[in-house]
Amino acid sequence: MTAAITLRGLVRHFGDVRAVDGVDLDIAEGEFFSMLGPSGSGKTTVLRLIAGFEQATTGQVLLAGRDVTALPPYARDVNTVFQDYALFPHMSVRENVEYGLRVKKVPAGDRRRRATEALAAVRLEAYGERRPQQLSGGQRQRVALARALVNRPSVLLLDEPLGALDLKLRREMQVELKQLQREVGITFVFVTHDQEEALTMSDRIAVFNAGRIEQVASPTELYESPATSFVAGFVGTSNLLTGAAAERIMGRPGTFSVRPEKIHLDGPSPRVSGTVTGVVYLGSVNHYIVDVDGGDTLTVLRQNLHGGADQLVTQGQRVDLSWHEEHVIDLSPQERGHLGASHALSAQSNKETP
Ligand code: ATP
C-alpha cells in the first residue's frame, strides 16, 4: 500500500538552528497521526514542509507516492487548519466555507452543495448565515474545519487546532474531531504539545525531540513501552530511575521507569519503604510523593476512593511500596535495539490501538 505521506531524510535548518534534523516517516492513508513534542522540537516545521509553506534544506516529501518536494502549496493535495482559524470576519460562515471553491472557480450550484455538506459534517448547518464573531470558540474551530474539508483534500494538516479552547471544550472537540475523521476517512496529521490530547485521538504518534523523532507508536505502546527516557518522561508521568537509584531500588544497574499508577501502597511483598512527603489531591486521583529510604523520590498514583484527601494515607506516614516486575520499563541502552530504526509502515507494530 502506498503511504499517504512519506518523509525521506527530511532536513530544515534555519542558519544554525536545526529545526528538522533528519526525519524519516510513513503515514498511512486514513490514519489519524499526531506529532507530539515540546515547544521548538520541530513539529510545526515538519507540518509546513508537508504543506509546502517551507522548503526542505535536504530530503523529500512524497504525497501518495508522488514527489512534491519542489511543488508550491497550491499544487499539493493537502489543506491546513491553523490554531487561529484565520476566518474572514466580514463574510458569513457559509461564505467563509465557500471561499476556497470560489477562488478555484467552482460553479455556484456546486459550491453551495459542497458547502452545505461540509457544514453538515461539522454540525453547523443552522449557522451558515452568521458571522464568525457571532459564534463560540468551538463553533469557529468547526467552521475552520469545514473550510478545509470542502476542498476534499486527501490529507488534512492541523496545527494545534484546539489550542485556543478551554479545557472542557477542548475535550469535547477532541471526541468530535476523531469522530469526524472516521466519517470522512481523510488522513489527519495533527500537531500538539499536549500528550493527553495525542493519546486520546491518535492511531499513531510520533514523539519529537530537538528536530528528530524519538519513537513512532500507537498510544498504548508509547505509554506502556516507551523506547527512550525522553518518551517515558514526556508521555505521561514517569518515575525514572538511573545510576545509584536504579541499583538501590531495582537491585540492578540500568535505566528504568515505573508509572505512578503501577506502584501500590502497602501491597504484598514490598520492595522499598519510605515516608509520604506530599499528597496532591487531583479530584479523582491522588498523587503521593514518597521519599524512599536511602534518598530517592517516587510518585505514586492512587484512585481517590475515600473522598476528600484520602483518609488512609497522610503526609509523614510510613509506607511500603510494591510493583510487579512486568511493569518495570527497562530503558537501558542495550534494551533499546529498535532505536534508530526507520519509522516505515513495514516496521509498524501490530499492537492494537485503544
Ligand atoms: P511549538 O510547539 O512551540 O510550535 P514546534 O515543535 O512546532 O514548537 P517549530 O515551530 O517547528 O517547533 O520550531 C523548531 C525550531 O526552529 C525552533 O527552534 C524555532 O525557533 C526554529 N524556527 C522555526 N521557524 C523558523 C524560522 N522561520 N526562522 C528561524 N528559526 C525558525
Tab-separated table of C-alpha atoms and ligand atoms in Angstrom:
chain	number	residue	atom	x	y	z
A	1	MET	CA	0.000	0.000	0.000
A	2	THR	CA	1.296	3.444	-0.883
A	3	ALA	CA	1.613	5.724	2.126
A	4	ALA	CA	-0.403	8.964	2.098
A	5	ILE	CA	2.704	10.841	3.214
A	6	THR	CA	6.332	9.792	3.067
A	7	LEU	CA	9.166	11.862	4.501
A	8	ARG	CA	12.664	10.824	3.481
A	9	GLY	CA	15.730	12.210	5.182
A	10	LEU	CA	13.894	15.468	5.749
A	11	VAL	CA	16.068	18.329	6.996
A	12	ARG	CA	15.280	22.012	7.503
A	13	HIS	CA	17.920	24.268	9.004
A	14	PHE	CA	17.475	27.980	9.704
A	15	GLY	CA	21.055	29.216	9.910
A	16	ASP	CA	22.447	27.366	12.923
A	17	VAL	CA	19.049	26.154	14.096
A	18	ARG	CA	18.419	22.536	13.159
A	19	ALA	CA	14.639	22.810	13.270
A	20	VAL	CA	14.185	19.474	11.485
A	21	ASP	CA	17.250	17.288	11.594
A	22	GLY	CA	16.626	14.106	9.624
A	23	VAL	CA	13.084	12.756	9.694
A	24	ASP	CA	12.006	9.511	8.007
A	25	LEU	CA	8.335	8.689	8.282
A	26	ASP	CA	5.437	6.976	6.528
A	27	ILE	CA	1.861	7.990	7.358
A	28	ALA	CA	-0.837	5.599	6.144
A	29	GLU	CA	-3.926	6.588	4.214
A	30	GLY	CA	-6.842	7.296	6.552
A	31	GLU	CA	-4.617	7.406	9.606
A	32	PHE	CA	-5.089	9.858	12.488
A	33	PHE	CA	-1.442	10.658	13.025
A	34	SER	CA	-0.145	13.032	15.703
A	35	MET	CA	3.166	14.789	16.001
A	36	LEU	CA	3.861	15.356	19.677
A	37	GLY	CA	6.769	17.134	21.307
A	38	PRO	CA	7.844	20.092	23.400
A	39	SER	CA	7.926	23.628	22.093
A	40	GLY	CA	10.636	24.099	19.481
A	41	SER	CA	11.069	20.375	18.727
A	42	GLY	CA	10.246	20.853	15.022
A	43	LYS	CA	6.642	19.628	14.721
A	44	THR	CA	5.253	22.752	13.061
A	45	THR	CA	8.180	22.949	10.674
A	46	VAL	CA	7.528	19.357	9.555
A	47	LEU	CA	3.872	20.214	9.023
A	48	ARG	CA	4.828	23.297	6.992
A	49	LEU	CA	7.249	21.196	4.926
A	50	ILE	CA	4.398	18.784	4.122
A	51	ALA	CA	2.120	21.700	3.202
A	52	GLY	CA	4.794	23.377	1.108
A	53	PHE	CA	4.966	26.615	3.144
A	54	GLU	CA	8.541	25.713	3.949
A	55	GLN	CA	11.333	24.453	1.681
A	56	ALA	CA	13.419	21.445	2.714
A	57	THR	CA	17.151	22.009	3.121
A	58	THR	CA	17.557	18.378	2.019
A	59	GLY	CA	15.301	15.360	1.810
A	60	GLN	CA	11.970	14.631	0.194
A	61	VAL	CA	8.240	14.900	0.779
A	62	LEU	CA	6.030	12.410	-1.092
A	63	LEU	CA	2.241	12.559	-1.190
A	64	ALA	CA	0.587	9.296	-2.269
A	65	GLY	CA	3.921	8.235	-3.714
A	66	ARG	CA	4.485	11.404	-5.755
A	67	ASP	CA	7.495	13.590	-5.001
A	68	VAL	CA	6.103	17.067	-4.234
A	69	THR	CA	9.252	18.499	-2.627
A	70	ALA	CA	9.613	21.177	-5.301
A	71	LEU	CA	5.890	21.967	-5.678
A	72	PRO	CA	4.178	25.075	-4.233
A	73	PRO	CA	1.413	24.648	-1.599
A	74	TYR	CA	-1.479	25.048	-4.041
A	75	ALA	CA	-0.203	22.158	-6.170
A	76	ARG	CA	-0.292	19.751	-3.197
A	77	ASP	CA	-3.416	17.800	-2.296
A	78	VAL	CA	-3.407	18.940	1.342
A	79	ASN	CA	-5.220	21.547	3.419
A	80	THR	CA	-4.094	23.147	6.665
A	81	VAL	CA	-6.171	24.195	9.681
A	82	PHE	CA	-4.367	26.706	11.870
A	83	GLN	CA	-4.772	27.430	15.543
A	84	ASP	CA	-6.041	30.976	14.982
A	85	TYR	CA	-8.692	29.723	12.467
A	86	ALA	CA	-7.975	32.669	10.094
A	87	LEU	CA	-11.674	33.187	9.263
A	88	PHE	CA	-12.759	36.259	7.301
A	89	PRO	CA	-14.734	38.411	9.776
A	90	HIS	CA	-16.737	40.284	7.112
A	91	MET	CA	-18.045	37.080	5.494
A	92	SER	CA	-20.816	34.798	6.705
A	93	VAL	CA	-19.965	31.282	7.823
A	94	ARG	CA	-21.208	29.900	4.500
A	95	GLU	CA	-19.147	32.437	2.501
A	96	ASN	CA	-16.097	31.537	4.543
A	97	VAL	CA	-16.594	27.863	3.744
A	98	GLU	CA	-17.258	28.538	0.040
A	99	TYR	CA	-14.311	30.890	-0.347
A	100	GLY	CA	-11.746	28.300	-1.461
A	101	LEU	CA	-14.132	26.923	-4.072
A	102	ARG	CA	-14.880	30.428	-5.339
A	103	VAL	CA	-11.150	31.020	-5.844
A	104	LYS	CA	-10.987	27.754	-7.779
A	105	LYS	CA	-13.931	28.965	-9.897
A	106	VAL	CA	-16.202	26.075	-8.937
A	107	PRO	CA	-19.722	26.866	-10.310
A	108	ALA	CA	-22.156	28.441	-7.822
A	109	GLY	CA	-24.521	25.432	-7.576
A	110	ASP	CA	-21.687	23.009	-6.816
A	111	ARG	CA	-20.199	25.454	-4.370
A	112	ARG	CA	-23.427	25.707	-2.455
A	113	ARG	CA	-23.970	21.961	-2.314
A	114	ARG	CA	-20.439	21.207	-1.157
A	115	ALA	CA	-20.520	23.963	1.477
A	116	THR	CA	-23.810	22.555	2.793
A	117	GLU	CA	-22.218	19.100	3.035
A	118	ALA	CA	-19.132	20.430	4.794
A	119	LEU	CA	-21.243	22.429	7.271
A	120	ALA	CA	-23.348	19.331	7.933
A	121	ALA	CA	-20.190	17.286	8.589
A	122	VAL	CA	-19.253	19.685	11.409
A	123	ARG	CA	-22.883	20.056	12.532
A	124	LEU	CA	-23.211	23.740	11.705
A	125	GLU	CA	-25.981	23.556	9.088
A	126	ALA	CA	-28.048	26.072	11.011
A	127	TYR	CA	-25.245	28.640	11.336
A	128	GLY	CA	-24.459	29.391	7.680
A	129	GLU	CA	-25.743	32.964	7.722
A	130	ARG	CA	-23.963	34.033	10.909
A	131	ARG	CA	-20.730	35.973	11.074
A	132	PRO	CA	-17.704	34.335	12.771
A	133	GLN	CA	-17.882	36.768	15.711
A	134	GLN	CA	-21.399	35.518	16.470
A	135	LEU	CA	-20.027	32.033	17.173
A	136	SER	CA	-18.366	30.377	20.151
A	137	GLY	CA	-14.710	29.325	20.016
A	138	GLY	CA	-15.632	25.708	19.355
A	139	GLN	CA	-18.023	26.688	16.568
A	140	ARG	CA	-15.360	28.863	14.926
A	141	GLN	CA	-12.990	25.927	15.054
A	142	ARG	CA	-15.622	23.835	13.296
A	143	VAL	CA	-16.011	26.483	10.576
A	144	ALA	CA	-12.251	26.349	10.021
A	145	LEU	CA	-12.544	22.563	9.676
A	146	ALA	CA	-15.471	22.844	7.254
A	147	ARG	CA	-13.498	25.331	5.187
A	148	ALA	CA	-10.689	22.793	4.835
A	149	LEU	CA	-12.968	19.768	4.290
A	150	VAL	CA	-14.906	21.483	1.497
A	151	ASN	CA	-11.829	21.143	-0.726
A	152	ARG	CA	-11.903	17.365	-0.187
A	153	PRO	CA	-8.174	17.114	0.362
A	154	SER	CA	-6.538	13.691	0.725
A	155	VAL	CA	-4.647	14.986	3.730
A	156	LEU	CA	-5.674	17.472	6.401
A	157	LEU	CA	-2.889	19.123	8.391
A	158	LEU	CA	-3.912	20.511	11.778
A	159	ASP	CA	-1.544	22.764	13.727
A	160	GLU	CA	-2.635	22.877	17.401
A	161	PRO	CA	-6.212	23.483	16.229
A	162	LEU	CA	-7.663	23.195	19.733
A	163	GLY	CA	-5.024	25.337	21.411
A	164	ALA	CA	-7.279	28.356	21.899
A	165	LEU	CA	-10.140	26.454	23.543
A	166	ASP	CA	-10.774	25.983	27.251
A	167	LEU	CA	-10.236	22.520	28.711
A	168	LYS	CA	-13.858	21.362	28.680
A	169	LEU	CA	-14.494	22.458	25.095
A	170	ARG	CA	-11.130	21.086	24.077
A	171	ARG	CA	-12.098	17.640	25.397
A	172	GLU	CA	-15.435	17.775	23.559
A	173	MET	CA	-13.731	18.822	20.331
A	174	GLN	CA	-11.190	16.002	20.671
A	175	VAL	CA	-14.015	13.468	20.605
A	176	GLU	CA	-15.766	15.270	17.742
A	177	LEU	CA	-12.625	15.610	15.681
A	178	LYS	CA	-11.812	11.932	15.992
A	179	GLN	CA	-15.379	11.028	15.023
A	180	LEU	CA	-15.273	13.421	12.063
A	181	GLN	CA	-12.003	11.918	10.878
A	182	ARG	CA	-13.553	8.430	10.953
A	183	GLU	CA	-16.576	9.645	8.989
A	184	VAL	CA	-14.662	11.461	6.230
A	185	GLY	CA	-11.803	8.935	6.118
A	186	ILE	CA	-9.213	11.616	5.313
A	187	THR	CA	-5.635	11.288	6.616
A	188	PHE	CA	-5.232	13.705	9.545
A	189	VAL	CA	-1.832	14.941	10.672
A	190	PHE	CA	-2.263	16.644	13.998
A	191	VAL	CA	0.377	18.751	15.752
A	192	THR	CA	0.142	19.119	19.519
A	193	HIS	CA	2.355	19.532	22.568
A	194	ASP	CA	-0.418	18.062	24.748
A	195	GLN	CA	0.319	14.399	25.398
A	196	GLU	CA	-3.146	13.626	26.713
A	197	GLU	CA	-4.674	15.039	23.538
A	198	ALA	CA	-2.379	12.937	21.358
A	199	LEU	CA	-3.103	9.773	23.359
A	200	THR	CA	-6.877	10.338	23.151
A	201	MET	CA	-7.172	10.855	19.425
A	202	SER	CA	-4.378	9.188	17.506
A	203	ASP	CA	-3.913	5.912	15.697
A	204	ARG	CA	-0.175	6.530	15.926
A	205	ILE	CA	2.006	9.233	17.431
A	206	ALA	CA	5.498	10.459	16.547
A	207	VAL	CA	7.331	11.933	19.544
A	208	PHE	CA	9.667	14.757	18.518
A	209	ASN	CA	12.738	15.922	20.361
A	210	ALA	CA	15.191	18.503	19.011
A	211	GLY	CA	14.261	18.104	15.342
A	212	ARG	CA	14.201	14.321	15.375
A	213	ILE	CA	11.689	11.586	16.041
A	214	GLU	CA	12.360	9.561	19.203
A	215	GLN	CA	9.601	6.984	18.672
A	216	VAL	CA	6.589	6.283	16.461
A	217	ALA	CA	3.965	4.040	18.032
A	218	SER	CA	0.334	3.556	18.971
A	219	PRO	CA	-0.812	5.387	22.134
A	220	THR	CA	-0.785	2.168	24.197
A	221	GLU	CA	2.643	1.154	23.002
A	222	LEU	CA	4.044	4.637	23.603
A	223	TYR	CA	2.734	4.648	27.146
A	224	GLU	CA	3.464	1.050	28.085
A	225	SER	CA	6.736	0.615	26.189
A	226	PRO	CA	8.464	3.971	25.729
A	227	ALA	CA	11.679	3.499	23.773
A	228	THR	CA	13.693	6.223	25.485
A	229	SER	CA	13.877	8.150	28.753
A	230	PHE	CA	12.673	11.219	26.860
A	231	VAL	CA	9.499	9.472	25.683
A	232	ALA	CA	8.910	7.928	29.129
A	233	GLY	CA	9.188	11.378	30.680
A	234	PHE	CA	7.196	13.282	28.072
A	235	VAL	CA	4.275	10.888	27.648
A	236	GLY	CA	2.529	10.529	30.989
A	237	THR	CA	4.157	10.880	34.385
A	238	SER	CA	7.083	8.617	34.972
A	239	ASN	CA	9.411	7.592	37.771
A	240	LEU	CA	12.802	7.476	36.079
A	241	LEU	CA	15.487	5.568	37.928
A	242	THR	CA	19.082	5.534	36.856
A	243	GLY	CA	22.557	5.162	38.363
A	244	ALA	CA	22.704	4.527	42.113
A	245	ALA	CA	18.912	4.901	42.463
A	246	ALA	CA	18.376	2.115	39.925
A	247	GLU	CA	20.750	-0.193	41.777
A	248	ARG	CA	19.189	0.600	45.126
A	249	ILE	CA	15.547	0.379	44.107
A	250	MET	CA	15.604	-2.080	41.192
A	251	GLY	CA	18.503	-4.104	42.524
A	252	ARG	CA	20.465	-3.866	39.274
A	253	PRO	CA	22.219	-1.203	37.200
A	254	GLY	CA	20.490	0.428	34.232
A	255	THR	CA	17.784	2.974	33.446
A	256	PHE	CA	14.229	2.110	34.419
A	257	SER	CA	10.802	3.671	34.541
A	258	VAL	CA	7.733	2.722	36.574
A	259	ARG	CA	4.442	4.529	36.047
A	260	PRO	CA	2.938	6.023	39.223
A	261	GLU	CA	-0.292	4.019	38.879
A	262	LYS	CA	1.654	0.757	38.741
A	263	ILE	CA	3.083	1.303	42.239
A	264	HIS	CA	0.976	0.035	45.130
A	265	LEU	CA	0.953	1.413	48.631
A	266	ASP	CA	1.095	-1.310	51.261
A	267	GLY	CA	0.585	-4.087	48.721
A	268	PRO	CA	2.003	-7.601	49.165
A	269	SER	CA	5.787	-8.169	49.014
A	270	PRO	CA	7.020	-4.587	49.368
A	271	ARG	CA	10.182	-3.660	47.507
A	272	VAL	CA	11.031	-0.412	49.268
A	273	SER	CA	9.798	1.605	52.240
A	274	GLY	CA	9.593	5.341	52.636
A	275	THR	CA	7.810	8.337	54.036
A	276	VAL	CA	4.979	10.257	52.376
A	277	THR	CA	6.209	13.836	51.987
A	278	GLY	CA	3.449	15.167	49.780
A	279	VAL	CA	-0.189	14.450	48.970
A	280	VAL	CA	-1.513	16.121	45.816
A	281	TYR	CA	-5.271	15.998	45.606
A	282	LEU	CA	-6.405	15.886	41.950
A	283	GLY	CA	-10.081	15.093	42.346
A	284	SER	CA	-10.498	11.568	41.012
A	285	VAL	CA	-6.961	10.548	41.953
A	286	ASN	CA	-4.290	11.478	44.470
A	287	HIS	CA	-0.566	11.722	43.866
A	288	TYR	CA	1.647	10.694	46.768
A	289	ILE	CA	5.237	11.837	46.820
A	290	VAL	CA	7.220	9.219	48.708
A	291	ASP	CA	10.795	9.776	49.909
A	292	VAL	CA	12.242	6.313	49.705
A	293	ASP	CA	14.663	5.242	52.447
A	294	GLY	CA	18.125	5.754	51.012
A	295	GLY	CA	17.377	9.040	49.310
A	296	ASP	CA	15.152	8.806	46.200
A	297	THR	CA	11.660	10.000	45.483
A	298	LEU	CA	8.848	8.079	43.815
A	299	THR	CA	5.449	9.365	42.768
A	300	VAL	CA	2.557	7.004	43.418
A	301	LEU	CA	-0.915	7.489	41.987
A	302	ARG	CA	-3.989	6.105	43.659
A	303	GLN	CA	-7.648	6.430	42.822
A	304	ASN	CA	-9.461	8.571	45.319
A	305	LEU	CA	-11.930	6.020	46.645
A	306	HIS	CA	-12.311	7.512	50.096
A	307	GLY	CA	-13.373	11.073	49.305
A	308	GLY	CA	-11.632	14.348	50.178
A	309	ALA	CA	-7.962	13.986	50.865
A	310	ASP	CA	-7.658	10.220	51.133
A	311	GLN	CA	-8.159	9.360	54.806
A	312	LEU	CA	-5.842	6.374	54.681
A	313	VAL	CA	-2.586	7.980	53.671
A	314	THR	CA	-1.378	11.243	55.122
A	315	GLN	CA	1.745	13.318	55.000
A	316	GLY	CA	4.536	11.995	57.212
A	317	GLN	CA	3.166	8.452	57.176
A	318	ARG	CA	5.462	5.450	56.680
A	319	VAL	CA	4.507	3.302	53.667
A	320	ASP	CA	5.713	0.197	51.850
A	321	LEU	CA	5.757	0.283	48.046
A	322	SER	CA	5.359	-2.665	45.696
A	323	TRP	CA	5.030	-3.253	41.971
A	324	HIS	CA	5.040	-6.130	39.523
A	325	GLU	CA	8.213	-6.853	37.633
A	326	GLU	CA	6.359	-6.732	34.290
A	327	HIS	CA	5.520	-3.073	34.954
A	328	VAL	CA	9.155	-2.081	35.097
A	329	ILE	CA	10.125	-0.474	31.777
A	330	ASP	CA	13.771	-1.125	31.011
A	331	LEU	CA	15.261	1.879	29.217
A	332	SER	CA	18.857	0.708	29.443
A	333	PRO	CA	20.672	1.268	26.135
A	334	GLN	CA	21.082	-2.457	25.443
A	335	GLU	CA	17.313	-2.842	25.707
A	336	ARG	CA	16.722	-0.220	23.047
A	337	GLY	CA	17.691	-2.217	19.989
A	338	HIS	CA	14.852	-0.718	17.959
A	339	LEU	CA	16.049	2.867	18.422
A	340	GLY	CA	17.307	4.497	15.287
A	341	ALA	CA	15.204	2.180	13.161
A	342	SER	CA	13.258	3.731	10.335
A	343	HIS	CA	9.660	4.630	11.036
A	344	ALA	CA	8.397	2.980	7.896
A	345	LEU	CA	4.984	1.329	7.939
A	346	SER	CA	6.532	-2.067	7.380
A	347	ALA	CA	8.216	-1.690	10.762
A	348	GLN	CA	4.939	-0.783	12.432
A	349	SER	CA	3.975	-2.785	15.461
A	350	ASN	CA	0.890	-4.933	15.324
A	351	LYS	CA	-0.225	-3.927	18.788
A	352	GLU	CA	-3.776	-2.700	18.920
A	353	THR	CA	-4.781	0.909	19.390
A	354	PRO	CA	-7.311	1.554	22.146
B	1	ATP	P1	5.768	24.872	19.098
B	1	ATP	O1	5.053	23.767	19.797
B	1	ATP	O2	6.280	25.928	20.035
B	1	ATP	O3	5.057	25.417	17.918
B	1	ATP	P2	7.403	23.249	17.337
B	1	ATP	O4	7.802	21.916	17.840
B	1	ATP	O5	6.285	23.295	16.385
B	1	ATP	O6	7.157	24.221	18.544
B	1	ATP	P3	8.918	24.612	15.318
B	1	ATP	O7	7.982	25.739	15.227
B	1	ATP	O8	8.919	23.617	14.227
B	1	ATP	O9	8.729	23.857	16.702
B	1	ATP	O10	10.386	25.208	15.509
B	1	ATP	C1	11.559	24.392	15.577
B	1	ATP	C2	12.772	25.300	15.760
B	1	ATP	O11	13.007	26.029	14.570
B	1	ATP	C3	12.638	26.332	16.858
B	1	ATP	O12	13.874	26.461	17.499
B	1	ATP	C4	12.265	27.593	16.112
B	1	ATP	O13	12.691	28.737	16.813
B	1	ATP	C5	13.015	27.428	14.803
B	1	ATP	N1	12.368	28.106	13.687
B	1	ATP	C6	11.138	27.832	13.165
B	1	ATP	N2	10.864	28.620	12.120
B	1	ATP	C7	11.925	29.432	11.958
B	1	ATP	C8	12.263	30.499	11.049
B	1	ATP	N3	11.418	30.864	10.065
B	1	ATP	N4	13.449	31.111	11.191
B	1	ATP	C9	14.313	30.726	12.168
B	1	ATP	N5	14.072	29.738	13.052
B	1	ATP	C10	12.896	29.095	12.957
